[in-house]
């Protein structure tokens, strides 16, 4: 997936979802039965999708896990991305560890700038630990942007829902790129949507109050071009992102010495 307007949410959904959140945060003086009644809202798929995406936008942090593979095609080498890490949604900063282009690596994303850990031989040779990526590099596209992701999810048509154990609700649906582009006026979000495959399946698991536990996106329809999943989970996890110092950064890899 290369470098991912908000559909109008029915007023009643916004009001009810807001009421449920306020009720869940009330102090102990409120009547428990009254609180329980307030948090009950229809658990149909559109309502849960609206509540889930609304709560997603309010998330302070989360874990992002990307498992993406693209086969070699027309001179392009095969590509594999299998990384996971916690993001600070408010600061747009995250640390991802795992496999990047077939090699173990760590990627830091801070304020729109990415830093990639350098191989051990380069580290030993230069004393530097990070390579500053070229301006505009977006290894994880817009998936860490909870606002843009929520807006794309809202374009799903005819989602379905099933109840699962532990007061968990499972909403399933499909995002059609053409539909998303038709519904979204925001140019930045349209750019995100246009980079998606023709269709992307999604699974959204929420609690009884519509708060997301896990969100998984699965490319569909372009299996020869891209396979894998992108998943958000562990909402509220503590991020640990430290910006490298100038003495730790390379702006380009040194040339290879030849005998």
XYZ file of N, CA and C in Angstrom:
777
model
N 0.838 -1.186 0.000
C 0.000 0.000 0.000
C 0.879 1.243 0.000
N 0.734 2.050 -0.970
C 1.550 3.225 -1.050
C 0.937 4.340 -0.212
N 2.113 5.183 0.021
C 1.587 6.469 0.389
C 0.916 7.005 -0.814
N -3.172 6.476 3.928
C -4.490 5.969 3.515
C -5.015 7.299 3.776
N -13.934 13.716 4.769
C -14.570 14.484 4.735
C -15.483 13.781 5.600
N -15.491 13.542 5.754
C -16.195 12.860 6.795
C -17.615 12.708 6.346
N -18.098 11.450 6.270
C -19.493 11.219 5.959
C -20.315 11.712 7.118
N -21.448 12.282 6.797
C -22.280 12.805 7.870
C -22.785 11.684 8.740
N -22.571 11.805 10.044
C -23.073 10.818 10.991
C -24.427 11.299 11.476
N -25.419 10.452 11.442
C -26.738 10.871 11.896
C -26.667 11.493 13.273
N -27.410 12.593 13.444
C -27.373 13.314 14.710
C -27.717 12.423 15.871
N -28.677 11.544 15.682
C -29.080 10.685 16.792
C -27.941 9.789 17.226
N -27.099 9.320 16.267
C -25.977 8.454 16.620
C -24.968 9.228 17.444
N -24.660 10.484 17.009
C -23.693 11.291 17.736
C -24.174 11.567 19.145
N -25.454 11.935 19.269
C -26.001 12.247 20.581
C -25.958 11.039 21.488
N -26.385 9.892 20.964
C -26.431 8.686 21.788
C -25.035 8.233 22.157
N -24.101 8.264 21.179
C -22.735 7.841 21.482
C -22.109 8.761 22.508
N -22.352 10.082 22.381
C -21.807 11.019 23.354
C -22.395 10.768 24.728
N -23.682 10.495 24.753
C -24.321 10.228 26.045
C -23.731 8.999 26.702
N -23.447 7.981 25.902
C -22.893 6.755 26.474
C -21.509 7.002 27.038
N -20.697 7.826 26.351
C -19.356 8.105 26.851
C -19.406 8.931 28.123
N -20.293 9.922 28.159
C -20.432 10.733 29.360
C -20.896 9.894 30.529
N -21.831 8.998 30.237
C -22.350 8.159 31.315
C -21.270 7.250 31.862
N -20.424 6.710 30.989
C -19.398 5.783 31.462
C -18.343 6.484 32.282
N -18.242 7.828 32.159
C -17.226 8.541 32.922
C -17.781 9.258 34.125
N -19.033 9.057 34.459
C -19.629 9.749 35.590
C -19.076 9.223 36.899
N -19.174 10.023 37.940
C -18.735 9.622 39.270
C -19.709 8.656 39.894
N -19.378 8.215 41.102
C -20.164 7.181 41.753
C -21.503 7.649 42.266
N -21.786 8.946 42.187
C -23.034 9.444 42.743
C -24.233 9.112 41.869
N -23.994 8.821 40.565
C -25.112 8.526 39.674
C -25.666 7.142 39.972
N -26.956 6.985 39.694
C -27.613 5.707 39.926
C -27.108 4.683 38.913
N -26.629 3.493 39.359
C -26.084 2.499 38.429
C -27.068 2.087 37.357
N -28.342 1.916 37.722
C -29.322 1.508 36.725
C -29.514 2.599 35.683
N -29.464 3.854 36.140
C -29.615 4.959 35.195
C -28.421 5.008 34.242
N -27.204 4.778 34.782
C -26.011 4.768 33.937
C -26.100 3.646 32.906
N -26.526 2.468 33.343
C -26.628 1.330 32.427
C -27.626 1.612 31.319
N -28.747 2.223 31.689
C -29.768 2.523 30.688
C -29.255 3.539 29.682
N -28.446 4.522 30.185
C -27.947 5.561 29.300
C -26.967 5.007 28.277
N -26.159 4.010 28.697
C -25.150 3.484 27.781
C -25.727 2.526 26.756
N -26.967 2.117 26.918
C -27.556 1.196 25.952
C -27.981 1.952 24.695
N -27.451 1.569 23.574
C -27.903 2.133 22.315
C -27.984 0.982 21.324
N -28.679 1.166 20.227
C -28.871 0.064 19.287
C -27.536 -0.485 18.792
N -27.373 -1.802 18.874
C -26.128 -2.414 18.438
C -26.244 -2.933 17.007
N -26.802 -2.119 16.142
C -26.816 -2.449 14.724
C -25.485 -2.010 14.117
N -25.169 -2.526 12.943
C -23.865 -2.276 12.336
C -23.581 -0.793 12.077
N -24.519 -0.019 11.482
C -24.220 1.393 11.239
C -23.951 2.172 12.523
N -24.722 1.878 13.590
C -24.517 2.590 14.849
C -23.166 2.246 15.455
N -22.808 0.966 15.449
C -21.522 0.556 16.009
C -20.356 1.084 15.178
N -20.517 1.137 13.854
C -19.468 1.693 13.008
C -19.280 3.181 13.302
N -20.398 3.894 13.467
C -20.314 5.319 13.790
C -19.666 5.540 15.151
N -20.075 4.740 16.142
C -19.498 4.872 17.480
C -18.028 4.474 17.479
N -17.709 3.385 16.789
C -16.328 2.913 16.757
C -15.386 3.900 16.100
N -15.791 4.477 14.969
C -14.928 5.442 14.291
C -14.851 6.750 15.064
N -15.938 7.122 15.727
C -15.897 8.319 16.562
C -14.918 8.168 17.710
N -14.957 7.014 18.373
C -14.016 6.751 19.456
C -12.594 6.589 18.932
N -12.448 6.040 17.731
C -11.122 5.916 17.131
C -10.471 7.286 16.995
N -11.231 8.263 16.540
C -10.683 9.607 16.366
C -10.238 10.229 17.686
N -10.842 9.791 18.788
C -10.468 10.320 20.092
C -9.344 9.555 20.762
N -8.790 8.553 20.093
C -7.744 7.724 20.694
C -6.454 8.516 20.863
N -5.829 8.369 22.032
C -4.553 9.033 22.293
C -3.377 8.203 21.806
N -3.516 6.873 21.853
C -2.427 5.999 21.429
C -2.984 4.626 21.076
N -2.182 3.849 20.361
C -2.621 2.525 19.922
C -1.409 1.770 19.389
N -1.582 0.470 19.210
C -0.557 -0.347 18.562
C -0.943 -0.556 17.098
N 0.011 -0.324 16.223
C -0.176 -0.555 14.792
C 0.654 -1.769 14.387
N 0.019 -2.718 13.707
C 0.719 -3.898 13.205
C 0.460 -4.009 11.710
N 1.516 -4.007 10.923
C 1.382 -4.097 9.471
C 2.087 -5.355 8.982
N 1.364 -6.158 8.232
C 1.931 -7.360 7.610
C 1.543 -7.323 6.135
N 2.417 -6.784 5.329
C 2.124 -6.542 3.921
C 3.196 -7.195 3.053
N 2.770 -7.813 1.964
C 3.709 -8.408 1.014
C 3.280 -8.063 -0.406
N 4.255 -7.712 -1.230
C 4.004 -7.458 -2.647
C 4.994 -8.287 -3.454
N 4.514 -9.112 -4.367
C 5.419 -9.945 -5.171
C 6.207 -9.112 -6.170
N 7.299 -9.674 -6.651
C 8.091 -9.001 -7.678
C 7.247 -8.828 -8.941
N 7.400 -7.683 -9.573
C 6.587 -7.415 -10.770
C 7.269 -6.369 -11.637
N 7.440 -6.685 -12.917
C 7.965 -5.743 -13.906
C 9.253 -5.069 -13.433
N 10.196 -5.884 -13.003
C 11.483 -5.352 -12.585
C 11.533 -4.867 -11.150
N 10.380 -4.835 -10.474
C 10.349 -4.409 -9.077
C 10.602 -5.612 -8.177
N 11.478 -5.447 -7.212
C 11.786 -6.539 -6.291
C 10.600 -6.812 -5.379
N 10.505 -8.038 -4.922
C 9.456 -8.378 -3.951
C 9.645 -7.541 -2.692
N 8.537 -7.218 -2.054
C 8.576 -6.322 -0.894
C 7.835 -6.968 0.269
N 8.441 -6.917 1.446
C 7.796 -7.460 2.637
C 7.930 -6.474 3.786
N 6.811 -6.197 4.430
C 6.771 -5.311 5.590
C 6.004 -6.022 6.691
N 6.693 -6.326 7.785
C 6.071 -7.013 8.917
C 6.569 -6.335 10.184
N 5.840 -5.307 10.627
C 6.310 -4.486 11.740
C 5.162 -4.167 12.688
N 5.521 -3.889 13.940
C 4.517 -3.563 14.948
C 5.109 -2.577 15.943
N 4.271 -1.680 16.451
C 4.737 -0.720 17.445
C 3.619 0.195 17.894
N 3.882 0.954 18.950
C 2.882 1.839 19.550
C 3.060 3.257 19.014
N 1.932 3.892 18.720
C 1.919 5.256 18.179
C 1.232 6.210 19.143
N 1.762 7.421 19.206
C 1.125 8.531 19.900
C 0.280 9.255 18.860
N -1.030 9.080 18.929
C -1.911 9.623 17.893
C -1.932 11.145 17.898
N -1.744 11.756 19.054
C -1.830 13.213 19.141
C -0.565 13.890 18.633
N 0.570 13.227 18.817
C 1.837 13.788 18.358
C 2.247 13.250 16.992
N 1.475 12.310 16.458
C 1.819 11.666 15.187
C 3.257 11.140 15.223
N 3.515 10.332 16.255
C 4.843 9.760 16.438
C 4.705 8.291 16.801
N 5.603 7.461 16.254
C 5.538 6.040 16.556
C 6.878 5.362 16.346
N 7.014 4.213 16.973
C 8.196 3.368 16.793
C 7.720 1.993 16.346
N 8.248 1.520 15.218
C 7.868 0.231 14.660
C 9.097 -0.670 14.575
N 8.951 -1.901 15.048
C 10.034 -2.882 15.004
C 9.587 -4.098 14.207
N 10.514 -4.711 13.483
C 10.171 -5.918 12.736
C 11.002 -6.070 11.488
N 10.351 -6.466 10.398
C 11.034 -6.732 9.131
C 10.617 -5.689 8.101
N 11.606 -5.029 7.515
C 11.382 -4.032 6.474
C 12.202 -4.430 5.250
N 11.529 -4.687 4.139
C 12.194 -5.108 2.905
C 13.064 -6.341 3.137
N 12.562 -7.251 3.958
C 13.248 -8.514 4.157
C 14.342 -8.509 5.199
N 14.595 -7.384 5.873
C 15.655 -7.308 6.880
C 15.101 -6.753 8.184
N 15.700 -7.170 9.307
C 15.279 -6.653 10.602
C 15.586 -5.159 10.672
N 14.628 -4.399 11.202
C 14.819 -2.953 11.269
C 13.875 -2.336 12.288
N 14.197 -1.105 12.659
C 13.319 -0.268 13.469
C 13.079 1.020 12.699
N 11.845 1.478 12.687
C 11.504 2.734 12.031
C 10.883 3.664 13.063
N 11.428 4.875 13.165
C 10.836 5.915 13.992
C 10.151 6.914 13.073
N 8.950 7.321 13.421
C 8.243 8.355 12.678
C 7.889 9.459 13.661
N 8.445 10.654 13.437
C 8.270 11.754 14.379
C 8.000 13.030 13.594
N 6.815 13.581 13.763
C 6.488 14.843 13.119
C 6.630 14.824 11.615
N 6.339 13.686 10.986
C 6.405 13.606 9.535
C 7.760 13.193 8.990
N 8.750 13.020 9.867
C 10.079 12.570 9.448
C 10.307 11.144 9.920
N 10.847 10.315 9.040
C 11.127 8.927 9.402
C 12.630 8.697 9.533
N 12.975 7.847 10.500
C 14.357 7.429 10.717
C 14.381 5.903 10.716
N 15.302 5.319 9.962
C 15.413 3.868 9.864
C 16.736 3.438 10.482
N 16.695 2.402 11.314
C 17.923 1.904 11.920
C 18.881 1.412 10.836
N 20.169 1.695 11.011
C 21.150 1.292 10.006
C 21.669 -0.107 10.330
N 22.128 -0.838 9.330
C 22.667 -2.183 9.571
C 23.884 -2.124 10.497
N 24.159 -3.217 11.206
C 25.279 -3.232 12.155
C 26.618 -2.830 11.537
N 26.888 -3.265 10.296
C 28.179 -2.922 9.688
C 28.313 -1.424 9.443
N 27.209 -0.770 9.074
C 27.232 0.683 8.875
C 27.358 1.387 10.224
N 26.680 0.877 11.215
C 26.760 1.460 12.552
C 28.199 1.411 13.074
N 28.841 0.274 12.867
C 30.219 0.123 13.340
C 31.162 1.057 12.587
N 30.896 1.229 11.324
C 31.777 2.041 10.471
C 31.618 3.537 10.705
N 30.388 3.975 10.976
C 30.118 5.417 11.083
C 29.875 5.905 12.505
N 29.514 4.997 13.393
C 29.145 5.422 14.738
C 27.744 6.002 14.806
N 27.020 5.952 13.703
C 25.641 6.463 13.646
C 24.659 5.293 13.685
N 23.476 5.562 14.239
C 22.497 4.474 14.402
C 21.240 4.642 13.559
N 21.015 5.837 13.001
C 19.776 6.086 12.267
C 20.052 6.747 10.927
N 19.278 6.361 9.938
C 19.307 7.000 8.630
C 18.035 7.816 8.471
N 18.204 9.116 8.215
C 17.023 9.958 7.991
C 16.472 9.669 6.599
N 15.221 9.277 6.536
C 14.609 8.943 5.248
C 14.378 10.203 4.423
N 14.245 10.020 3.124
C 13.992 11.148 2.232
C 12.691 11.845 2.615
N 12.663 13.144 2.403
C 11.465 13.921 2.730
C 10.239 13.328 2.027
N 9.160 13.201 2.767
C 7.926 12.672 2.198
C 7.777 11.170 2.302
N 8.799 10.472 2.826
C 8.692 9.022 2.990
C 7.605 8.687 4.001
N 6.718 7.788 3.633
C 5.612 7.390 4.508
C 5.482 5.868 4.431
N 6.338 5.196 5.177
C 6.383 3.737 5.129
C 5.035 3.115 5.458
N 4.292 3.753 6.357
C 3.027 3.174 6.827
C 1.815 3.942 6.300
N 2.052 4.709 5.211
C 0.988 5.493 4.593
C 0.278 6.332 5.655
N -1.039 6.433 5.573
C -1.796 7.221 6.546
C -2.496 6.349 7.571
N -2.131 5.081 7.669
C -2.796 4.206 8.635
C -2.630 4.685 10.079
N -1.509 5.330 10.453
C -1.411 5.818 11.833
C -2.247 7.069 12.110
N -2.817 7.673 11.069
C -3.635 8.878 11.242
C -5.075 8.454 11.536
N -5.452 8.500 12.817
C -6.765 7.969 13.208
C -7.908 8.771 12.596
N -7.699 10.050 12.367
C -8.755 10.873 11.770
C -9.022 10.438 10.328
N -7.975 10.311 9.535
C -8.152 9.924 8.135
C -8.658 8.491 8.014
N -8.149 7.616 8.871
C -8.611 6.230 8.828
C -10.091 6.144 9.170
N -10.525 6.904 10.173
C -11.937 6.899 10.554
C -12.812 7.392 9.404
N -12.358 8.414 8.705
C -13.145 8.956 7.604
C -13.289 7.947 6.467
N -12.227 7.196 6.204
C -12.308 6.172 5.161
C -13.230 5.038 5.592
N -13.130 4.614 6.847
C -13.989 3.539 7.344
C -15.466 3.912 7.244
N -15.785 5.180 7.422
C -17.188 5.617 7.389
C -17.809 5.500 6.008
N -16.989 5.311 4.984
C -17.557 5.193 3.635
C -18.030 3.776 3.326
N -17.805 2.841 4.252
C -18.235 1.458 4.033
C -19.745 1.399 3.848
N -20.191 0.573 2.926
C -21.619 0.426 2.666
C -22.094 -0.963 3.085
N -23.268 -1.011 3.671
C -23.920 -2.250 4.104
C -23.036 -3.116 5.010
N -22.496 -2.547 6.112
C -21.741 -3.380 7.057
C -22.676 -4.330 7.792
N -22.118 -5.402 8.333
C -22.898 -6.363 9.116
C -22.273 -6.483 10.496
N -23.030 -7.062 11.441
C -22.525 -7.175 12.808
C -22.960 -8.501 13.412
N -22.094 -9.059 14.250
C -22.434 -10.236 15.046
C -21.965 -9.999 16.471
N -22.691 -10.585 17.412
C -22.309 -10.491 18.825
C -21.340 -11.617 19.145
N -20.310 -11.300 19.927
C -19.336 -12.300 20.329
C -19.223 -12.326 21.844
N -18.506 -13.295 22.365
C -18.393 -13.465 23.812
C -17.744 -12.249 24.460
N -18.101 -12.018 25.725
C -17.494 -10.927 26.475
C -18.006 -9.559 26.093
N -19.279 -9.456 25.748
C -19.892 -8.171 25.376
C -19.101 -7.493 24.254
N -18.673 -8.284 23.283
C -17.923 -7.767 22.140
C -18.782 -7.842 20.885
N -18.697 -6.798 20.081
C -19.446 -6.736 18.829
C -18.467 -6.692 17.672
N -18.749 -7.481 16.644
C -17.852 -7.618 15.500
C -18.554 -7.071 14.254
N -18.076 -5.930 13.794
C -18.627 -5.292 12.598
C -17.718 -5.625 11.417
N -18.327 -6.098 10.328
C -17.578 -6.437 9.119
C -18.094 -5.599 7.964
N -17.206 -5.322 7.038
C -17.636 -4.575 5.871
C -16.527 -4.463 4.847
N -16.809 -3.737 3.786
C -15.853 -3.545 2.698
C -15.790 -2.075 2.324
N -14.581 -1.609 2.106
C -14.370 -0.247 1.626
C -14.053 -0.335 0.136
N -14.888 0.253 -0.675
C -14.638 0.306 -2.118
C -13.938 1.622 -2.433
N -12.822 1.542 -3.096
C -12.047 2.751 -3.375
C -12.866 3.779 -4.142
N -13.627 3.344 -5.130
C -14.419 4.291 -5.918
C -15.474 4.981 -5.062
N -16.076 4.230 -4.141
C -17.086 4.817 -3.251
C -16.435 5.808 -2.300
N -15.290 5.436 -1.737
C -14.594 6.332 -0.814
C -14.226 7.640 -1.500
N -13.731 7.553 -2.722
C -13.348 8.767 -3.445
C -14.564 9.621 -3.778
N -15.700 8.981 -3.997
C -16.915 9.737 -4.291
C -17.450 10.450 -3.055
N -17.297 9.817 -1.901
C -17.882 10.361 -0.677
C -16.976 11.357 0.049
N -15.683 11.295 -0.211
C -14.728 12.088 0.564
C -14.313 13.340 -0.211
N -14.586 14.534 0.336
C -14.161 15.760 -0.341
C -12.753 16.216 0.058
N -12.290 15.846 1.241
C -10.997 16.302 1.751
C -9.866 15.760 0.870
N -9.045 16.636 0.256
C -7.984 16.166 -0.650
C -6.981 15.231 0.021
N -6.619 15.509 1.276
C -5.634 14.672 1.970
C -6.175 13.263 2.196
N -7.449 13.168 2.562
C -8.045 11.856 2.798
C -8.288 11.144 1.473
N -8.603 11.899 0.437
C -8.777 11.296 -0.890
C -7.462 10.673 -1.367
N -6.347 11.335 -1.069
C -5.047 10.782 -1.451
C -4.801 9.453 -0.747
N -5.200 9.388 0.512
C -5.083 8.148 1.280
C -5.954 7.063 0.651
N -7.206 7.409 0.354
C -8.145 6.441 -0.215
C -7.704 5.970 -1.599
N -7.139 6.869 -2.384
C -6.740 6.498 -3.745
C -5.585 5.503 -3.757
N -4.808 5.446 -2.651
C -3.691 4.502 -2.564
C -4.133 3.114 -2.117
N -5.385 2.982 -1.717
C -5.900 1.682 -1.294
C -6.148 0.779 -2.502
N -6.191 -0.538 -2.299
C -6.605 -1.441 -3.380
C -8.051 -1.157 -3.783
N -8.498 -1.769 -4.851
C -9.864 -1.545 -5.328
C -10.887 -1.803 -4.232
N -10.664 -2.844 -3.447
C -11.529 -3.113 -2.298
C -10.660 -3.495 -1.103
N -11.102 -3.076 0.067
C -10.405 -3.396 1.315
C -11.436 -3.869 2.325
N -11.284 -5.087 2.790
C -12.181 -5.578 3.828
C -11.768 -5.040 5.186
N -12.732 -4.873 6.076
C -12.377 -4.439 7.424
C -13.176 -5.224 8.458
N -12.564 -5.375 9.621
C -13.197 -5.966 10.797
C -12.997 -4.995 11.945
N -14.086 -4.644 12.601
C -14.044 -3.730 13.741
C -14.669 -4.421 14.935
N -13.888 -4.596 15.990
C -14.405 -5.180 17.221
C -14.567 -4.069 18.245
N -15.762 -3.945 18.817
C -16.004 -2.915 19.825
C -16.538 -3.554 21.102
N -16.473 -2.778 22.187
C -17.125 -3.230 23.412
C -18.592 -2.831 23.359
N -19.293 -3.041 24.439
C -20.738 -2.806 24.452
C -21.092 -1.334 24.286
N -20.126 -0.444 24.561
C -20.368 0.991 24.434
C -19.835 1.555 23.120
N -19.407 0.691 22.211
C -18.941 1.165 20.916
C -17.489 1.601 20.877
N -16.726 1.308 21.930
C -15.301 1.649 21.927
C -14.526 0.541 21.215
N -13.640 0.901 20.285
C -12.935 -0.136 19.520
C -11.910 -0.890 20.361
N -11.907 -2.204 20.228
C -10.861 -3.041 20.807
C -9.790 -3.355 19.769
N -10.236 -3.530 18.534
C -9.311 -3.903 17.465
C -9.936 -3.548 16.125
N -9.107 -3.101 15.207
C -9.542 -2.792 13.845
C -8.551 -3.454 12.895
N -9.067 -4.230 11.960
C -8.190 -4.911 11.006
C -8.650 -4.615 9.586
N -7.722 -4.236 8.733
C -8.008 -3.998 7.323
C -7.267 -5.028 6.488
N -7.966 -5.571 5.484
C -7.403 -6.629 4.650
C -7.609 -6.283 3.181
N -6.536 -6.068 2.423
C -6.696 -5.808 0.993
C -7.404 -6.969 0.315
N -8.285 -6.637 -0.598
C -9.028 -7.670 -1.324
C -9.129 -7.256 -2.786
N -9.157 -8.249 -3.649
C -9.355 -7.961 -5.066
C -8.088 -7.738 -5.858
N -6.954 -7.479 -5.173
C -5.685 -7.267 -5.863
C -4.640 -8.238 -5.329
N -5.009 -9.504 -5.176
C -4.132 -10.487 -4.530
C -2.795 -10.641 -5.246
N -2.764 -10.414 -6.549
C -1.507 -10.549 -7.277
C -0.581 -9.364 -7.025
N -1.135 -8.273 -6.500
C -0.336 -7.072 -6.284
C 0.023 -6.857 -4.819
N -0.880 -7.205 -3.914
C -0.623 -6.950 -2.505
C -1.461 -7.888 -1.641
N -0.874 -8.392 -0.586
C -1.592 -9.223 0.374
C -1.165 -8.815 1.772
N -1.984 -9.173 2.756
C -1.610 -8.893 4.135
C -2.710 -8.203 4.911
N -2.338 -7.662 6.060
C -3.294 -6.973 6.928
C -2.629 -5.776 7.591
N -3.474 -4.822 7.966
C -3.067 -3.697 8.808
C -4.012 -3.692 9.993
N -3.472 -3.631 11.194
C -4.313 -3.773 12.381
C -3.966 -2.729 13.432
N -5.006 -2.160 14.050
C -4.862 -1.268 15.193
C -5.450 -1.970 16.409
N -4.730 -1.938 17.526
C -5.182 -2.607 18.743
C -4.544 -1.924 19.949
N -4.757 -2.486 21.138
C -4.140 -1.979 22.374
C -4.310 -0.469 22.514
N -5.529 0.004 22.333
C -5.784 1.436 22.459
C -5.474 1.891 23.880
N -4.699 2.975 23.989
C -4.277 3.466 25.295
C -2.906 2.977 25.710
N -2.263 2.118 24.894
C -0.914 1.646 25.216
C 0.048 2.831 25.268
N 1.066 2.714 26.109
C 2.000 3.827 26.292
C 3.062 3.825 25.190
N 3.164 4.934 24.426
C 4.192 5.006 23.389
C 5.572 5.264 23.992
N 6.609 4.835 23.297
C 7.988 5.060 23.730
C 8.805 5.452 22.506
N 8.707 6.732 22.140
C 9.369 7.224 20.940
C 10.317 8.347 21.333
N 11.583 8.177 21.058
C 12.582 9.192 21.357
C 13.261 9.625 20.069
N 13.249 10.924 19.807
C 13.853 11.430 18.575
C 15.370 11.317 18.654
N 16.013 10.825 17.605
C 17.472 10.710 17.616
C 18.142 12.083 17.683
N 19.329 12.118 18.253
C 20.123 13.344 18.264
C 20.878 13.462 16.947
N 21.357 14.668 16.659
C 22.092 14.878 15.421
C 23.298 13.979 15.277
N 23.935 13.662 16.408
C 25.135 12.822 16.368
C 24.818 11.370 16.040
N 23.539 11.009 16.065
C 23.148 9.625 15.784
C 22.644 9.424 14.359
N 22.521 10.515 13.594
C 21.800 10.466 12.317
C 22.734 10.548 11.116
N 22.447 9.712 10.135
C 23.037 9.810 8.801
C 21.973 10.346 7.852
N 22.373 11.212 6.920
C 21.436 11.684 5.907
C 21.544 10.879 4.618
N 22.588 10.082 4.512
C 22.737 9.164 3.378
C 23.702 8.065 3.790
N 23.563 6.910 3.179
C 24.454 5.802 3.490
C 25.810 6.025 2.832
N 26.882 5.682 3.513
C 28.214 5.841 2.916
C 28.387 4.904 1.729
N 29.202 5.324 0.793
C 29.458 4.473 -0.368
C 30.261 3.249 0.052
N 30.030 2.171 -0.659
C 30.728 0.929 -0.341
C 32.173 0.996 -0.823
N 33.077 0.638 0.063
C 34.495 0.637 -0.305
C 34.802 -0.532 -1.240
N 35.643 -0.275 -2.218
C 36.053 -1.329 -3.146
C 37.561 -1.546 -3.043
N 37.922 -2.786 -3.193
C 39.351 -3.108 -3.120
C 40.082 -2.600 -4.365
